[in-house]
Amino acid sequence: MNIIITISITAFLVLYAGLFKANKALLPLTVVGLLTALGFTFCAWNGNAVHYGMMQTDNFALAFSAVCIVGTLLIFLLTQNYFHSKSDNIAEYYTLILFALAGMIMMVSYKNMAMLFVGLEIMSVSLYILAGIRKKDFASNEASLKYFLMGAFSTGFLLFGITLIYGATGSFDLDKIQAYLVSNPQAVSPIFYPGVILMMIGLSFKVGAAPFHFWTPDVYEGSPSLITTFMSTVVKTAGFAAFLRLFAGAFAPLHDFWVVPLIVIVCLTLFIGNVTALFQKNFKRMLAYSSISHAGYLLFSLIVLSKNSENNVLVYATAYTFASIIAFAVLILVKQKTGSDNFESFNGLGKKNPLVALSLTIAMLSLAGIPLTAGFIGKYVMFLNVMGEYQTLLVAFAILNALVGFYYYFKVIVAMWFKDGAEVELSAPAQYKVVLLVSVVITIVLGIYPAIILNLI
Amino acid sequence: MEQLLLLIFLPLIGAIITAFTGKSAKIASTIFAIASLGLALFIACNFIPNASTQFEANLPWISDLGIRFHAGIDGISTLVVLLTNLLVPIIILSSYKHEYKSPAAFYALILFMQSGLLLVFTAMDAFLFYIGWEAALIPIYFICAIWGGKDRIRINMKFFVYTIAGSLFMLMGIIYLYLQNPAHNFDLQAFYALNLSADQQGWIFWAFFIAFAIKMPVFPFHTWQPDTYTAAPTQGTMLLSGIMLKMGIYGAIRWLLPIVPHGVQEWGNLAIILSIIGIVYASLIAFTQKNAKRLVAYSSIAHVGLISAGIFALNPQGMQGAMVQMLSHGINVVGLFYVLDIIFSRVKTNKIEELGGIAKAAPQLAIVFLIIILGTVALPGTNGFIGEFLLLMGVYNYGIWAAAIAGLTIIFGAVYMLRMYQNVMLGETNSLTITFTDIKGTEKLVLYTICVLIIVLGIYPKPLLHLTEASVQHLLEQVNQKLKQ
């Protein structure tokens, strides 16, 4: 509870600071607020407190909250001079990001489906505005509108699902829904099943899983890169946490029923994401499609529900989040310098700025899943979990997809190190260096010694 | 235990330090490589030649997943560890005449790869083995793709995707074995003790065999190899052919035969047939090569084919031959590539027909090149002989027809190797080779060292056989015991 309050208060303070044109104070204020919120997550660890029957800050919620907060913090550090070039109303954007974060904290810690909906909407509405932050830019407007229409559409599915489940069980409470399923497994109301499917569709829309992924590439490409970073990392992580809380928790007794559509979604997501990413010439769009394929890997852990499923998603989401933050940070730097985010604009980066190129290389290796990076551990625990039920064919399919992934992630490595580009000096501002360093350290440490995160939840 | 940890991590520490040394990276990396060699010699000298695992390090690593940092040295690993640490300084010294751009990165990557290789050769935990397997691949990919020659990006992408595809399926096999293991860990001995049905063993065999076959490479998984060897910088080619392909052979001996003997029994015939096809096929192609570097690349496929056939013959002669031949082949092939590199650096070509008469201009080079070639074609008295002899004996015990065809390698090899020597070194000097200068400095040092090794190991190979004998016997006993069950 303290976490949401802190973040919301910070958001308001930032808004007021903006009112008095104290632009220099915005970032320090936000950082302090987020660090306080992070402190509260650590204090609440192992507390497992239930707040008014609506939210439950168990370790699952806290771990995901921490990942979201740290991710947001790093993204804030990337804002240095970023919004200044886009608009005058910087404080508003800071506030919107903070509100979105508050919504995400609700999404990862809800105990009542009403809170899921409220959290999701707080987050989504903020993001609709953020996607359209460049008011004069056509692509940004398109992204915003598309995101809004698709988001509203999917919310409809979600709400309808919630209604049906309420009709069947008479409650929004996750524990009560689960108790209902456990107590009468033979006589589950027939309207419960369409409810589950509708909620699955609604949430698949939100996390961008195929075949409900059509909005992602355009929205990710059209939005300002920083907002794309936010959407494809932190927002996605929160979306999966919400997914997991519902399906690995409340709906777990019905696993046999919903696993079939889930497998279809996973296979489609992996395949479509990977194969389309392969043909992209634009780095940002490639990341957008690859984020679809990562959604597939993340959903992979739900195919076999075990005591590790939740933790596996945490490991994977953490690995993915920090690697993507590196990728987008470098993308922003390169785009500022060359004006383009095609693969060609990365040519020769290894010579111009070896350390930035090295960070991006490590990020790409992690996203591709090479050992000694966090991404490998993430993929490994996923595969291990599913192999545990001897779903060998599924794992083989995922491995083939991982193989395709190597190909497109290495495209940018090839461009950076093996191709010669224009000799433009590229230097990273101090804050970018901090972000890159923190993310690289997290990626490598989790890759070499993952024991610190493996049994967290 | 400390010695082993130092052995594995010294090159890694060296890599990190070398990365920051800038222009003096050559010296820094040489110091670390020679220190590693000293350490390897110390370990080999203190190794008690029996079947036990020595210098064992067994530390908890990722306990939640049953992964331990478990490494050790037994008779099977001593020779490859020795080979790795012997060749890396030679390879680094062989680069002294080259001025690579960003040398710090180049030498750091070589040392990083050495660490990965040593991890592969000492790992007693399957997960650790896999980590080393990939940790050796990433640096060589960058070495070949940054400092390589024409069309290096496409060629190395093919190489990378090929090998990683193999290793991912091996990972699947490892996970499967882990799940079958009631203790839920990756320990080698626990994997040896598993009771798998013939069906399961068949699948596991393929999951591992493909990864190893791509690395070696065995026909028909070899298509990446000639291009990659040709396009790589010479040091990259040496690392690939001298050490890296031994990962596949070593992996088959350590992780394939004892874990899935029934699988080997069922599919081993096919593996031997593929190996023998590879021998003949590669030899025939080697005949037609116009580029000397490509010729050596194909000859390497032929030699490895014989080693792989010797392993799957499942008898002590074949296995011992494979152990010795791994070492000899590593030394010889590095020597060959180095000589070709020296020629290339002087006349800017490796085309056989454009060369000729170098022996007149460079008599010392002619002599060392001849010794290396004789070692490669397995002349008695050279290091190549004892290995190939044992291998052929092993294959003969498996089947006479197989030995008859495999024996062709020696004849074929002698023909195309000596013909290449004749065309490159002998005859009249032409306009290109007239100004050829003889070897000097580090070139002399490296080539003389290689020649001494070829002759000494050829005349007195007993210490090598002695080191491996007990472990090889033990391994085969284990296999036979499991086959009887």
Short mmCIF file of C-alpha atoms in Angstrom, two decimals, chain B residues 190-387:
data_model
loop_
_atom_site.label_atom_id
_atom_site.label_comp_id
_atom_site.label_asym_id
_atom_site.label_seq_id
_atom_site.Cartn_x
_atom_site.Cartn_y
_atom_site.Cartn_z
CA ALA B 190 25.29 -39.88 -11.66
CA PHE B 191 24.69 -39.72 -15.41
CA TYR B 192 26.92 -42.78 -15.87
CA ALA B 193 24.82 -44.66 -13.34
CA LEU B 194 21.49 -43.90 -15.02
CA ASN B 195 19.41 -46.79 -16.26
CA LEU B 196 17.90 -45.69 -19.53
CA SER B 197 15.91 -47.83 -21.90
CA ALA B 198 17.35 -48.54 -25.34
CA ASP B 199 14.78 -46.21 -26.84
CA GLN B 200 15.70 -43.31 -24.59
CA GLN B 201 19.38 -43.95 -25.24
CA GLY B 202 18.76 -43.74 -28.97
CA TRP B 203 17.26 -40.27 -28.66
CA ILE B 204 19.92 -39.04 -26.28
CA PHE B 205 22.57 -40.41 -28.60
CA TRP B 206 21.33 -38.22 -31.43
CA ALA B 207 20.89 -35.14 -29.25
CA PHE B 208 24.56 -35.36 -28.27
CA PHE B 209 26.00 -36.87 -31.41
CA ILE B 210 24.78 -34.09 -33.70
CA ALA B 211 26.38 -31.45 -31.49
CA PHE B 212 29.68 -33.35 -31.46
CA ALA B 213 29.51 -34.26 -35.14
CA ILE B 214 29.06 -30.63 -36.10
CA LYS B 215 32.03 -29.61 -34.00
CA MET B 216 34.41 -32.27 -35.32
CA PRO B 217 33.01 -32.15 -38.14
CA VAL B 218 31.77 -35.54 -39.35
CA PHE B 219 30.18 -35.93 -42.78
CA PRO B 220 27.46 -34.67 -43.57
CA PHE B 221 27.71 -31.96 -40.90
CA HIS B 222 30.97 -30.57 -42.24
CA THR B 223 29.74 -28.01 -44.75
CA TRP B 224 30.58 -25.03 -42.54
CA GLN B 225 34.17 -26.08 -42.04
CA PRO B 226 36.22 -25.41 -45.22
CA ASP B 227 34.78 -21.92 -45.71
CA THR B 228 35.21 -21.00 -42.06
CA TYR B 229 38.79 -22.27 -41.95
CA THR B 230 39.65 -20.40 -45.12
CA ALA B 231 38.02 -17.11 -44.17
CA ALA B 232 39.26 -17.03 -40.58
CA PRO B 233 42.46 -15.25 -39.59
CA THR B 234 45.27 -17.81 -39.25
CA GLN B 235 45.14 -17.78 -35.47
CA GLY B 236 41.40 -18.40 -35.66
CA THR B 237 41.93 -21.35 -38.00
CA MET B 238 44.55 -22.74 -35.63
CA LEU B 239 42.21 -22.43 -32.65
CA LEU B 240 39.38 -24.06 -34.57
CA SER B 241 41.34 -26.93 -36.05
CA GLY B 242 43.95 -27.39 -33.37
CA ILE B 243 41.81 -27.26 -30.26
CA MET B 244 38.16 -26.62 -30.89
CA LEU B 245 37.41 -29.69 -32.94
CA LYS B 246 38.81 -31.76 -30.07
CA MET B 247 35.82 -30.59 -28.07
CA GLY B 248 33.66 -32.79 -30.25
CA ILE B 249 35.93 -35.82 -29.93
CA TYR B 250 36.42 -35.35 -26.22
CA GLY B 251 32.69 -34.82 -25.74
CA ALA B 252 31.93 -38.09 -27.50
CA ILE B 253 34.38 -40.00 -25.30
CA ARG B 254 33.34 -38.39 -22.06
CA TRP B 255 29.62 -37.71 -22.46
CA LEU B 256 28.36 -40.07 -25.12
CA LEU B 257 29.88 -43.54 -24.85
CA PRO B 258 29.52 -44.15 -21.10
CA ILE B 259 26.11 -42.53 -20.70
CA VAL B 260 24.27 -44.14 -23.60
CA PRO B 261 26.25 -47.30 -24.50
CA HIS B 262 23.16 -48.99 -25.91
CA GLY B 263 22.52 -45.98 -28.08
CA VAL B 264 26.10 -46.17 -29.27
CA GLN B 265 25.71 -49.85 -29.94
CA GLU B 266 22.61 -49.23 -31.98
CA TRP B 267 23.76 -46.19 -33.92
CA GLY B 268 27.54 -46.49 -33.64
CA ASN B 269 27.67 -48.42 -36.91
CA LEU B 270 26.03 -45.52 -38.64
CA ALA B 271 28.48 -43.13 -36.99
CA ILE B 272 31.41 -45.21 -38.21
CA ILE B 273 29.96 -45.38 -41.72
CA LEU B 274 29.49 -41.61 -41.75
CA SER B 275 33.03 -41.14 -40.49
CA ILE B 276 34.43 -43.39 -43.19
CA ILE B 277 32.38 -41.72 -45.89
CA GLY B 278 33.80 -38.46 -44.57
CA ILE B 279 37.35 -39.78 -44.79
CA VAL B 280 37.05 -40.83 -48.40
CA TYR B 281 34.97 -37.85 -49.44
CA ALA B 282 37.25 -35.28 -47.82
CA SER B 283 40.36 -36.95 -49.20
CA LEU B 284 38.95 -36.94 -52.71
CA ILE B 285 38.04 -33.28 -52.45
CA ALA B 286 41.44 -32.46 -50.97
CA PHE B 287 42.99 -33.86 -54.18
CA THR B 288 41.26 -31.27 -56.28
CA GLN B 289 41.94 -28.22 -54.13
CA LYS B 290 43.86 -25.38 -55.68
CA ASN B 291 44.20 -23.44 -52.45
CA ALA B 292 46.61 -24.95 -49.94
CA LYS B 293 44.65 -23.68 -46.94
CA ARG B 294 41.50 -25.36 -48.20
CA LEU B 295 43.45 -28.53 -48.87
CA VAL B 296 44.59 -28.65 -45.26
CA ALA B 297 41.03 -27.94 -44.12
CA TYR B 298 39.74 -30.96 -46.03
CA SER B 299 42.60 -33.12 -44.85
CA SER B 300 41.56 -32.21 -41.34
CA ILE B 301 38.07 -33.58 -42.00
CA ALA B 302 39.66 -36.83 -43.17
CA HIS B 303 41.84 -37.12 -40.08
CA VAL B 304 39.00 -36.37 -37.72
CA GLY B 305 36.88 -38.94 -39.51
CA LEU B 306 39.42 -41.59 -38.62
CA ILE B 307 39.51 -40.47 -35.00
CA SER B 308 35.74 -40.57 -34.77
CA ALA B 309 35.64 -44.05 -36.34
CA GLY B 310 38.23 -45.16 -33.80
CA ILE B 311 36.10 -43.96 -30.91
CA PHE B 312 32.91 -45.62 -32.04
CA ALA B 313 34.77 -48.89 -32.65
CA LEU B 314 34.60 -49.15 -28.84
CA ASN B 315 37.88 -50.91 -28.18
CA PRO B 316 41.00 -49.88 -26.24
CA GLN B 317 43.23 -49.51 -29.29
CA GLY B 318 40.85 -47.19 -31.06
CA MET B 319 40.28 -45.13 -27.95
CA GLN B 320 43.97 -44.86 -27.09
CA GLY B 321 44.69 -43.97 -30.68
CA ALA B 322 42.07 -41.23 -30.53
CA MET B 323 43.65 -39.79 -27.39
CA VAL B 324 47.11 -39.67 -28.88
CA GLN B 325 45.94 -38.55 -32.28
CA MET B 326 44.02 -35.63 -30.76
CA LEU B 327 47.32 -34.31 -29.48
CA SER B 328 49.30 -35.08 -32.62
CA HIS B 329 46.70 -33.74 -35.00
CA GLY B 330 46.49 -30.52 -32.97
CA ILE B 331 50.23 -29.96 -33.16
CA ASN B 332 50.55 -30.91 -36.82
CA VAL B 333 47.61 -28.96 -38.13
CA VAL B 334 48.71 -25.82 -36.30
CA GLY B 335 52.14 -26.28 -37.84
CA LEU B 336 50.66 -26.66 -41.31
CA PHE B 337 48.48 -23.59 -41.03
CA TYR B 338 51.39 -21.61 -39.67
CA VAL B 339 53.63 -22.52 -42.58
CA LEU B 340 50.87 -21.57 -45.01
CA ASP B 341 50.43 -18.30 -43.14
CA ILE B 342 54.15 -17.55 -43.43
CA ILE B 343 53.98 -18.23 -47.16
CA PHE B 344 50.88 -16.09 -47.50
CA SER B 345 52.38 -13.19 -45.59
CA ARG B 346 55.34 -13.12 -48.03
CA VAL B 347 53.78 -13.77 -51.40
CA LYS B 348 50.12 -12.94 -50.66
CA THR B 349 48.77 -16.15 -52.09
CA ASN B 350 48.07 -19.72 -51.05
CA LYS B 351 47.24 -20.93 -54.54
CA ILE B 352 49.32 -24.04 -55.09
CA GLU B 353 49.95 -23.47 -58.79
CA GLU B 354 51.24 -19.93 -58.30
CA LEU B 355 53.90 -21.14 -55.88
CA GLY B 356 56.99 -23.28 -56.35
CA GLY B 357 60.66 -23.38 -55.61
CA ILE B 358 60.40 -21.90 -52.16
CA ALA B 359 62.82 -24.55 -50.85
CA LYS B 360 65.66 -22.93 -52.74
CA ALA B 361 64.99 -19.53 -51.29
CA ALA B 362 64.12 -20.75 -47.80
CA PRO B 363 65.83 -24.03 -46.96
CA GLN B 364 65.01 -23.93 -43.26
CA LEU B 365 61.32 -23.48 -43.95
CA ALA B 366 61.52 -26.36 -46.40
CA ILE B 367 62.91 -28.69 -43.75
CA VAL B 368 60.41 -27.85 -41.01
CA PHE B 369 57.54 -27.95 -43.47
CA LEU B 370 58.67 -31.38 -44.60
CA ILE B 371 58.82 -32.64 -41.02
CA ILE B 372 55.33 -31.33 -40.32
CA ILE B 373 54.00 -32.91 -43.50
CA LEU B 374 55.61 -36.22 -42.63
CA GLY B 375 54.00 -36.02 -39.22
CA THR B 376 50.65 -35.35 -40.85
CA VAL B 377 50.93 -38.26 -43.24
CA ALA B 378 51.88 -40.49 -40.31
CA LEU B 379 55.36 -41.58 -41.28
CA PRO B 380 56.77 -44.00 -38.69
CA GLY B 381 58.96 -42.11 -36.27
CA THR B 382 56.70 -39.08 -36.25
CA ASN B 383 53.92 -38.31 -33.81
CA GLY B 384 51.21 -38.97 -36.41
CA PHE B 385 52.22 -42.58 -36.81
CA ILE B 386 51.46 -43.98 -33.40
CA GLY B 387 48.00 -42.40 -33.28
#
